[in-house]
Amino acid sequence: MFNRTKTVLRSDIVALLVFLLVSACQSQLVPANSTLELPSGKEPNASVSGGVTYRERIALSPDAKLVVEIRDVSYEDAAAPLIARQTIAGPGQVPIEYKAGYKRDDIDSRSLYSVSARIVESDGRLAFTNDTAHDVITRGNPNNVDMVLVLVQPPPDTVGDNEDWRTWVEVPARVIRANLIPNEREQFLRIEYYQSTIEGCARRGSKSLQVNEYDIVATVTLMQPPQTSWAIPCEDEVVQLDEIEPKVEPLEPARTYRVIVNDQVLTTLTVPDPELGFTHIAESPIENAEIRPRDGASGEYELLVVSGLSKGSSCSQFNGYEIRRSEYDTVEVTVTHHEVSDPMVACTADYPIVETTVPLGSDFEPGVEYTVVVNSDISEKFVAQVGQGRSPPWVHDRSDSMTHTQDFQGKVAIVTGAGRGMGRAVVLRLAAAGASVAVNDLRSEDAQRVADELTDSGTKSVAVQGDVTKSSDVRRMVDSTVDTLGAVHILINNAGVLRPTPVIDIEEDEWDFVVGVNLKGTYLCSRAVLPTMRSQGWGRIVNFSSTAGKNVSTVGGAHYTAAKAGILGFTRHLAKEEAAYGITVNSVCPGLIDTEMVRDTISEDRADAYAASFPIQRLGEPEEVAELVAFLASDRASYITGASLDINGGDLMI
C-alpha cells in the first residue's frame, strides 16, 4: 500500500493535511443530521466529501458529533481563516461519511487549504486519546479525503487466533470505485473496496496492476473462509478500505484510458493536452441522462449522458466518467472535464456537447428499483427486469428464473464418458447454459466429435481422451482442462460400463473392470479436481449412480450393483469432507434410460417390457437426466450435498 503521509497532531488532536482545493462537487448526499457554517454568509455551490474511520472498536455515543473544517493555511505565521465548517450530530458508528459545502468564490486557486476532522463525545471529551495518530489521505484528489485513525500498520487482518487461514480461498474484492489521482507528479491508481470487519471473515489477498494499450487493468483480492451454507454473514459489517497502486509507465496525452478493476469498467480518463497549460478537473454540466439496456449484451445496462464543456473548446477538454457503487440500490456517476485554471486566459464562447456511454454492468437484482445519480444534478430510476440482470455477488439470489439460476457463464466443466448417451446430453446441456466443457471419453474419436459440436456452436471446449481407471490419465485430463480452459468448477462423473454376467460366471478381471470404471474412476477423478476447487472456494461434483445402487440392477450384474452402491457411500462421505470448502457432492440415480449402452445390453422387446412395467410407461431420455445434473451443478442446488436424486419413471419409489 502507498505510504501515507503522517501529520503532526495539534493540541486539539485535529488531523491536518494541506492540499490544493479546486472547484468540484461529489455526488455523495449531504447527511440529513448536519449543519453547515460559512463565515462569508454565502450559499455553497461546491463541496469536498470523504469518510472518517478508525481501526479500533470504539463505540460512539448517540450524542457524539463530527466536526469537519475547511481552512486557508497558505501562511504559516498567520491564523488559518475558516472557509466552512460542517457539524454532523449523532453520526453513528464509523465509517462516517461527510460532505462539507463551500462557496467557489471563497477559494483562491493560488492558495492552500486544509480539511480537518474531530469527533467529540456528548460530555465534551474527544473520542480519541493522545497516544494515537491520525492519518489524513488526499493523495492529490481534492474531491475526496479519508481520515483514518491507524495503528502501527494498516489495516489488521480480522482473523482469529484459532482460524486455519491456510484453507481460505482467494476471492475478488467488492470494489466501490477507482480513479487516477490528479495533480501528482507520479501517477497513482486509487481503488476503494469493502472488507468485512467481522472476526474470522477476511484478510488481505493479492493485488496487481498492468497497462494493456489503453486499458489500466487492476485486481484486488481478499482471502476468505470457504463458502458454506451455514457460514456467518460476513457482509453484515464491512469497512471501506483502499489500495494505492503506482502506475509505472506514463500515460499518453490526449488519449482516453479505461480503468478496469476485477473485470469491472469503473472509470475512463483522458490525459489533458499539454497545450491547455495548467488545468484542473471539474464536473461537467449535465444536459440529459438516459438509462437503457445495452444492445447485444443480455442482462447489462448502460447510461447515455449528454454533457457540456462550460469553458469552451479552447479552455476545456473532456476527461471521462467515474462509477461509484457504495450503496446497494444506488449508482453514482461523475462525468468530468479538464479546464484551464488561469482565470486570465481568454476562452472561446462556444459550448461543445459531449455524448458519453457509461456501462453500468449487470449487477442488478431483478425486480428491484435502482437509482442512478449523475453529478448530483440528475437522478434517474429503473427497475431491473427478470432476464435483464443478475444479482450482485454479495446478494442472495431471490429470482425464480431457471435461466438465471442455472447460468454457467464463466464456469468450466469436465464430463467423463461424454462421447455418447447421457454424458453427451450433459455436455450439450451445460454448454447451452454457457459452460466451457472438457469432453472425456476412452474413445478419442467420440470425444473429439462431441467437442467439435461445441466448437461449431461457439462454445469453448477440449477433447481429452483418457481411461478414468488410470491415475496418470486422470491427472493429464485435469491438467489439460486447466491449461486450455482456465479452471475446473464442475465435475460430472458419468463414465461407466455395464455387464449382465451372473456372479457364478464373473471372472476376476471382469469384476475389476466394472468396479474400476464405475467406482474407482469416480474416486480418481474426484480426488484430482479437489485442489483446484478448494483453491477457488467453489465446486460441484455430480456422480452417476443408479437405481441399482439402491436396489439391484435391472440389466447389469452384481459387480455393477456393488459399484453403484459404493458410489452412493462415496458421495455422502466426500460431501461431508468438502462442504467447508464450498464444494457440493451429489449423485443422480437413473433408471432405465434409452442409451446405446442399454440397447446394446438388452433386446428391444425386453426394453419395451420393462417400460410397460413402470408407472411412467416409457424409458427415460438422456436429456431428462441432463436437466437433473444441470440442476445439481447450479447455484440453485447450493444447499444440497450428499444427496442421491432418483430419475426412474417410478420404477423405484423410496
mmCIF file of C-alpha atoms in Angstrom, residues 5-237:
data_model
loop_
_atom_site.group_PDB
_atom_site.id
_atom_site.type_symbol
_atom_site.label_atom_id
_atom_site.label_comp_id
_atom_site.label_asym_id
_atom_site.label_seq_id
_atom_site.Cartn_x
_atom_site.Cartn_y
_atom_site.Cartn_z
ATOM 1 C CA THR A 5 1.969 10.984 4.898
ATOM 2 C CA LYS A 6 1.669 11.436 8.658
ATOM 3 C CA THR A 7 0.657 14.824 10.018
ATOM 4 C CA VAL A 8 1.531 16.477 13.302
ATOM 5 C CA LEU A 9 -1.227 16.409 15.897
ATOM 6 C CA ARG A 10 -2.288 19.765 17.208
ATOM 7 C CA SER A 11 -3.358 20.142 20.817
ATOM 8 C CA ASP A 12 -6.990 19.529 19.895
ATOM 9 C CA ILE A 13 -5.980 16.302 18.108
ATOM 10 C CA VAL A 14 -7.266 17.558 14.784
ATOM 11 C CA ALA A 15 -5.751 15.684 11.855
ATOM 12 C CA LEU A 16 -4.432 18.053 9.221
ATOM 13 C CA LEU A 17 -3.014 17.722 5.747
ATOM 14 C CA VAL A 18 -2.545 20.572 3.297
ATOM 15 C CA PHE A 19 -3.759 20.107 -0.211
ATOM 16 C CA LEU A 20 -4.889 22.134 -3.210
ATOM 17 C CA LEU A 21 -8.653 22.583 -3.245
ATOM 18 C CA VAL A 22 -10.334 23.019 -6.634
ATOM 19 C CA SER A 23 -13.883 23.741 -7.631
ATOM 20 C CA ALA A 24 -15.551 20.351 -7.737
ATOM 21 C CA CYS A 25 -18.505 18.539 -6.253
ATOM 22 C CA GLN A 26 -19.089 14.972 -5.247
ATOM 23 C CA SER A 27 -22.326 13.161 -5.928
ATOM 24 C CA GLN A 28 -22.447 11.910 -2.334
ATOM 25 C CA LEU A 29 -25.552 13.068 -0.482
ATOM 26 C CA VAL A 30 -25.286 15.591 2.390
ATOM 27 C CA PRO A 31 -26.052 13.869 5.734
ATOM 28 C CA ALA A 32 -29.512 14.855 6.942
ATOM 29 C CA ASN A 33 -28.341 15.433 10.525
ATOM 30 C CA SER A 34 -25.693 18.007 9.604
ATOM 31 C CA THR A 35 -25.367 21.784 9.814
ATOM 32 C CA LEU A 36 -23.110 23.956 7.687
ATOM 33 C CA GLU A 37 -21.457 27.237 8.654
ATOM 34 C CA LEU A 38 -19.902 29.582 6.066
ATOM 35 C CA PRO A 39 -18.361 32.715 7.643
ATOM 36 C CA SER A 40 -18.764 34.525 4.310
ATOM 37 C CA GLY A 41 -22.531 34.111 4.595
ATOM 38 C CA LYS A 42 -22.743 32.885 1.014
ATOM 39 C CA GLU A 43 -24.660 29.872 -0.264
ATOM 40 C CA PRO A 44 -22.458 26.835 -1.023
ATOM 41 C CA ASN A 45 -22.113 25.722 -4.627
ATOM 42 C CA ALA A 46 -19.287 23.179 -4.258
ATOM 43 C CA SER A 47 -18.203 20.630 -1.697
ATOM 44 C CA VAL A 48 -15.493 18.273 -0.504
ATOM 45 C CA SER A 49 -16.504 14.838 0.725
ATOM 46 C CA GLY A 50 -14.886 11.877 2.373
ATOM 47 C CA GLY A 51 -15.035 9.354 5.150
ATOM 48 C CA VAL A 52 -13.802 9.038 8.724
ATOM 49 C CA THR A 53 -12.950 5.662 10.186
ATOM 50 C CA TYR A 54 -10.550 4.015 12.601
ATOM 51 C CA ARG A 55 -9.294 0.530 13.210
ATOM 52 C CA GLU A 56 -10.071 0.195 16.901
ATOM 53 C CA ARG A 57 -13.522 -0.901 18.016
ATOM 54 C CA ILE A 58 -14.548 2.247 19.868
ATOM 55 C CA ALA A 59 -18.297 2.747 20.112
ATOM 56 C CA LEU A 60 -19.515 6.334 19.794
ATOM 57 C CA SER A 61 -22.455 7.544 21.864
ATOM 58 C CA PRO A 62 -25.675 8.633 20.095
ATOM 59 C CA ASP A 63 -24.967 12.267 21.048
ATOM 60 C CA ALA A 64 -21.434 12.399 19.653
ATOM 61 C CA LYS A 65 -20.687 14.806 16.822
ATOM 62 C CA LEU A 66 -18.258 15.011 13.930
ATOM 63 C CA VAL A 67 -16.831 18.427 13.063
ATOM 64 C CA VAL A 68 -15.214 18.931 9.651
ATOM 65 C CA GLU A 69 -13.480 22.234 8.836
ATOM 66 C CA ILE A 70 -12.025 23.715 5.656
ATOM 67 C CA ARG A 71 -9.392 26.398 6.353
ATOM 68 C CA ASP A 72 -6.990 28.568 4.386
ATOM 69 C CA VAL A 73 -3.487 27.550 5.520
ATOM 70 C CA SER A 74 -1.452 29.469 2.956
ATOM 71 C CA TYR A 75 0.524 31.393 5.599
ATOM 72 C CA GLU A 76 2.435 29.575 8.323
ATOM 73 C CA ASP A 77 2.782 32.664 10.547
ATOM 74 C CA ALA A 78 -0.873 33.691 10.458
ATOM 75 C CA ALA A 79 -4.170 32.320 11.668
ATOM 76 C CA ALA A 80 -5.927 29.923 9.301
ATOM 77 C CA PRO A 81 -9.221 31.568 8.260
ATOM 78 C CA LEU A 82 -12.250 29.293 8.369
ATOM 79 C CA ILE A 83 -13.856 28.716 4.971
ATOM 80 C CA ALA A 84 -16.552 26.259 6.032
ATOM 81 C CA ARG A 85 -17.486 24.104 8.995
ATOM 82 C CA GLN A 86 -19.814 21.099 8.861
ATOM 83 C CA THR A 87 -21.124 19.575 12.088
ATOM 84 C CA ILE A 88 -22.807 16.167 11.973
ATOM 85 C CA ALA A 89 -24.768 15.416 15.132
ATOM 86 C CA GLY A 90 -25.217 11.782 16.090
ATOM 87 C CA PRO A 91 -23.114 10.480 13.191
ATOM 88 C CA GLY A 92 -23.458 6.844 14.243
ATOM 89 C CA GLN A 93 -20.541 4.453 14.032
ATOM 90 C CA VAL A 94 -17.648 4.531 11.613
ATOM 91 C CA PRO A 95 -17.233 4.689 8.724
ATOM 92 C CA ILE A 96 -18.845 8.154 8.810
ATOM 93 C CA GLU A 97 -19.214 9.992 5.516
ATOM 94 C CA TYR A 98 -19.351 13.765 5.286
ATOM 95 C CA LYS A 99 -19.898 16.370 2.582
ATOM 96 C CA ALA A 100 -18.746 19.845 3.561
ATOM 97 C CA GLY A 101 -20.057 22.556 1.257
ATOM 98 C CA TYR A 102 -18.253 25.791 0.401
ATOM 99 C CA LYS A 103 -18.584 28.739 -1.978
ATOM 100 C CA ARG A 104 -16.334 28.621 -5.040
ATOM 101 C CA ASP A 105 -15.810 32.371 -4.780
ATOM 102 C CA ASP A 106 -14.212 31.843 -1.335
ATOM 103 C CA ILE A 107 -11.439 29.747 -2.880
ATOM 104 C CA ASP A 108 -8.317 31.226 -4.432
ATOM 105 C CA SER A 109 -6.702 28.718 -6.801
ATOM 106 C CA ARG A 110 -3.263 30.014 -5.742
ATOM 107 C CA SER A 111 -3.800 29.236 -2.053
ATOM 108 C CA LEU A 112 -3.504 26.084 0.019
ATOM 109 C CA TYR A 113 -6.356 24.716 2.066
ATOM 110 C CA SER A 114 -6.775 22.063 4.721
ATOM 111 C CA VAL A 115 -9.520 19.703 5.758
ATOM 112 C CA SER A 116 -9.583 18.731 9.426
ATOM 113 C CA ALA A 117 -11.887 16.483 11.396
ATOM 114 C CA ARG A 118 -12.536 15.719 15.020
ATOM 115 C CA ILE A 119 -15.120 13.625 16.834
ATOM 116 C CA VAL A 120 -16.391 14.988 20.136
ATOM 117 C CA GLU A 121 -18.353 12.880 22.611
ATOM 118 C CA SER A 122 -21.513 14.118 24.347
ATOM 119 C CA ASP A 123 -19.560 15.022 27.511
ATOM 120 C CA GLY A 124 -17.150 17.232 25.562
ATOM 121 C CA ARG A 125 -14.181 14.881 25.506
ATOM 122 C CA LEU A 126 -12.519 13.898 22.271
ATOM 123 C CA ALA A 127 -13.219 10.365 21.108
ATOM 124 C CA PHE A 128 -9.509 9.724 20.588
ATOM 125 C CA THR A 129 -6.580 9.728 23.004
ATOM 126 C CA ASN A 130 -3.205 11.440 22.754
ATOM 127 C CA ASP A 131 -1.303 8.209 22.111
ATOM 128 C CA THR A 132 -2.966 7.714 18.726
ATOM 129 C CA ALA A 133 -2.045 9.218 15.371
ATOM 130 C CA HIS A 134 -4.365 10.466 12.672
ATOM 131 C CA ASP A 135 -3.718 9.971 9.009
ATOM 132 C CA VAL A 136 -5.479 12.223 6.510
ATOM 133 C CA ILE A 137 -5.271 10.979 2.960
ATOM 134 C CA THR A 138 -5.975 13.152 -0.045
ATOM 135 C CA ARG A 139 -3.291 11.865 -2.410
ATOM 136 C CA GLY A 140 -3.829 14.873 -4.611
ATOM 137 C CA ASN A 141 -7.547 14.304 -5.043
ATOM 138 C CA PRO A 142 -9.226 17.423 -3.616
ATOM 139 C CA ASN A 143 -12.710 15.964 -4.012
ATOM 140 C CA ASN A 144 -12.294 13.150 -1.515
ATOM 141 C CA VAL A 145 -10.491 12.974 1.814
ATOM 142 C CA ASP A 146 -10.268 9.929 4.055
ATOM 143 C CA MET A 147 -9.352 10.409 7.709
ATOM 144 C CA VAL A 148 -8.226 7.228 9.325
ATOM 145 C CA LEU A 149 -7.059 6.554 12.849
ATOM 146 C CA VAL A 150 -4.393 3.950 12.269
ATOM 147 C CA LEU A 151 -2.332 1.731 14.497
ATOM 148 C CA VAL A 152 1.206 0.774 13.528
ATOM 149 C CA GLN A 153 0.229 -0.999 10.333
ATOM 150 C CA PRO A 154 -2.860 -0.706 8.073
ATOM 151 C CA PRO A 155 -5.262 -2.442 8.370
ATOM 152 C CA PRO A 156 -5.064 -5.548 10.599
ATOM 153 C CA ASP A 157 -6.323 -8.862 9.304
ATOM 154 C CA THR A 158 -9.520 -9.796 11.092
ATOM 155 C CA VAL A 159 -8.541 -13.408 11.659
ATOM 156 C CA GLY A 160 -8.972 -15.132 14.995
ATOM 157 C CA ASP A 161 -6.085 -16.943 16.628
ATOM 158 C CA ASN A 162 -7.772 -20.290 16.093
ATOM 159 C CA GLU A 163 -8.620 -19.764 12.421
ATOM 160 C CA ASP A 164 -6.898 -22.096 9.968
ATOM 161 C CA TRP A 165 -6.355 -19.460 7.291
ATOM 162 C CA ARG A 166 -4.439 -21.940 5.106
ATOM 163 C CA THR A 167 -7.769 -23.395 3.993
ATOM 164 C CA TRP A 168 -9.072 -19.971 2.955
ATOM 165 C CA VAL A 169 -9.761 -19.119 -0.650
ATOM 166 C CA GLU A 170 -8.905 -16.046 -2.700
ATOM 167 C CA VAL A 171 -11.882 -14.052 -3.980
ATOM 168 C CA PRO A 172 -12.202 -10.714 -5.832
ATOM 169 C CA ALA A 173 -12.821 -7.788 -3.508
ATOM 170 C CA ARG A 174 -16.122 -5.933 -3.811
ATOM 171 C CA VAL A 175 -14.917 -2.732 -5.467
ATOM 172 C CA ILE A 176 -16.640 0.601 -4.855
ATOM 173 C CA ARG A 177 -14.744 2.810 -7.268
ATOM 174 C CA ALA A 178 -11.336 3.533 -8.775
ATOM 175 C CA ASN A 179 -9.698 6.722 -10.005
ATOM 176 C CA LEU A 180 -6.347 8.033 -11.101
ATOM 177 C CA ILE A 181 -5.274 10.619 -8.558
ATOM 178 C CA PRO A 182 -4.837 14.022 -10.214
ATOM 179 C CA ASN A 183 -2.219 16.690 -9.518
ATOM 180 C CA GLU A 184 0.522 14.208 -8.581
ATOM 181 C CA ARG A 185 3.990 14.141 -10.104
ATOM 182 C CA GLU A 186 3.744 10.363 -10.235
ATOM 183 C CA GLN A 187 0.564 8.669 -11.319
ATOM 184 C CA PHE A 188 -1.266 6.567 -8.746
ATOM 185 C CA LEU A 189 -4.405 4.499 -9.093
ATOM 186 C CA ARG A 190 -6.657 4.533 -6.059
ATOM 187 C CA ILE A 191 -9.058 1.603 -5.590
ATOM 188 C CA GLU A 192 -11.747 1.649 -2.910
ATOM 189 C CA TYR A 193 -13.297 -1.626 -1.806
ATOM 190 C CA TYR A 194 -15.129 -3.283 1.065
ATOM 191 C CA GLN A 195 -13.668 -5.729 3.568
ATOM 192 C CA SER A 196 -15.564 -7.429 6.360
ATOM 193 C CA THR A 197 -14.714 -6.346 9.915
ATOM 194 C CA ILE A 198 -16.196 -9.479 11.473
ATOM 195 C CA GLU A 199 -13.573 -11.674 13.087
ATOM 196 C CA GLY A 200 -12.782 -14.761 11.057
ATOM 197 C CA CYS A 201 -14.143 -13.327 7.810
ATOM 198 C CA ALA A 202 -11.355 -11.715 5.820
ATOM 199 C CA ARG A 203 -7.687 -10.995 5.356
ATOM 200 C CA ARG A 204 -5.926 -9.231 2.525
ATOM 201 C CA GLY A 205 -5.205 -11.162 -0.633
ATOM 202 C CA SER A 206 -3.179 -10.120 -3.651
ATOM 203 C CA LYS A 207 -3.129 -7.107 -5.950
ATOM 204 C CA SER A 208 -1.830 -6.410 -9.424
ATOM 205 C CA LEU A 209 -1.709 -3.623 -11.990
ATOM 206 C CA GLN A 210 -0.829 -3.572 -15.657
ATOM 207 C CA VAL A 211 -1.487 -1.388 -18.673
ATOM 208 C CA ASN A 212 -2.717 -3.122 -21.817
ATOM 209 C CA GLU A 213 -2.541 -0.475 -24.521
ATOM 210 C CA TYR A 214 -5.339 1.892 -23.404
ATOM 211 C CA ASP A 215 -6.691 -0.241 -20.553
ATOM 212 C CA ILE A 216 -5.404 0.125 -16.985
ATOM 213 C CA VAL A 217 -6.203 -3.297 -15.537
ATOM 214 C CA ALA A 218 -6.028 -3.991 -11.804
ATOM 215 C CA THR A 219 -7.073 -6.750 -9.437
ATOM 216 C CA VAL A 220 -7.624 -6.626 -5.684
ATOM 217 C CA THR A 221 -8.473 -9.817 -3.822
ATOM 218 C CA LEU A 222 -9.317 -10.943 -0.307
ATOM 219 C CA MET A 223 -8.739 -14.224 1.463
ATOM 220 C CA GLN A 224 -11.937 -15.611 2.959
ATOM 221 C CA PRO A 225 -13.061 -18.853 4.583
ATOM 222 C CA PRO A 226 -14.568 -21.371 2.149
ATOM 223 C CA GLN A 227 -18.225 -20.631 1.475
ATOM 224 C CA THR A 228 -20.700 -22.880 3.243
ATOM 225 C CA SER A 229 -24.451 -22.759 3.657
ATOM 226 C CA TRP A 230 -24.040 -22.151 7.393
ATOM 227 C CA ALA A 231 -21.338 -19.501 7.105
ATOM 228 C CA ILE A 232 -21.573 -16.369 9.234
ATOM 229 C CA PRO A 233 -22.943 -13.266 7.430
ATOM 230 C CA CYS A 234 -19.602 -11.572 6.800
ATOM 231 C CA GLU A 235 -21.150 -8.823 4.642
ATOM 232 C CA ASP A 236 -23.240 -7.525 7.548
ATOM 233 C CA GLU A 237 -20.311 -5.454 8.874
#
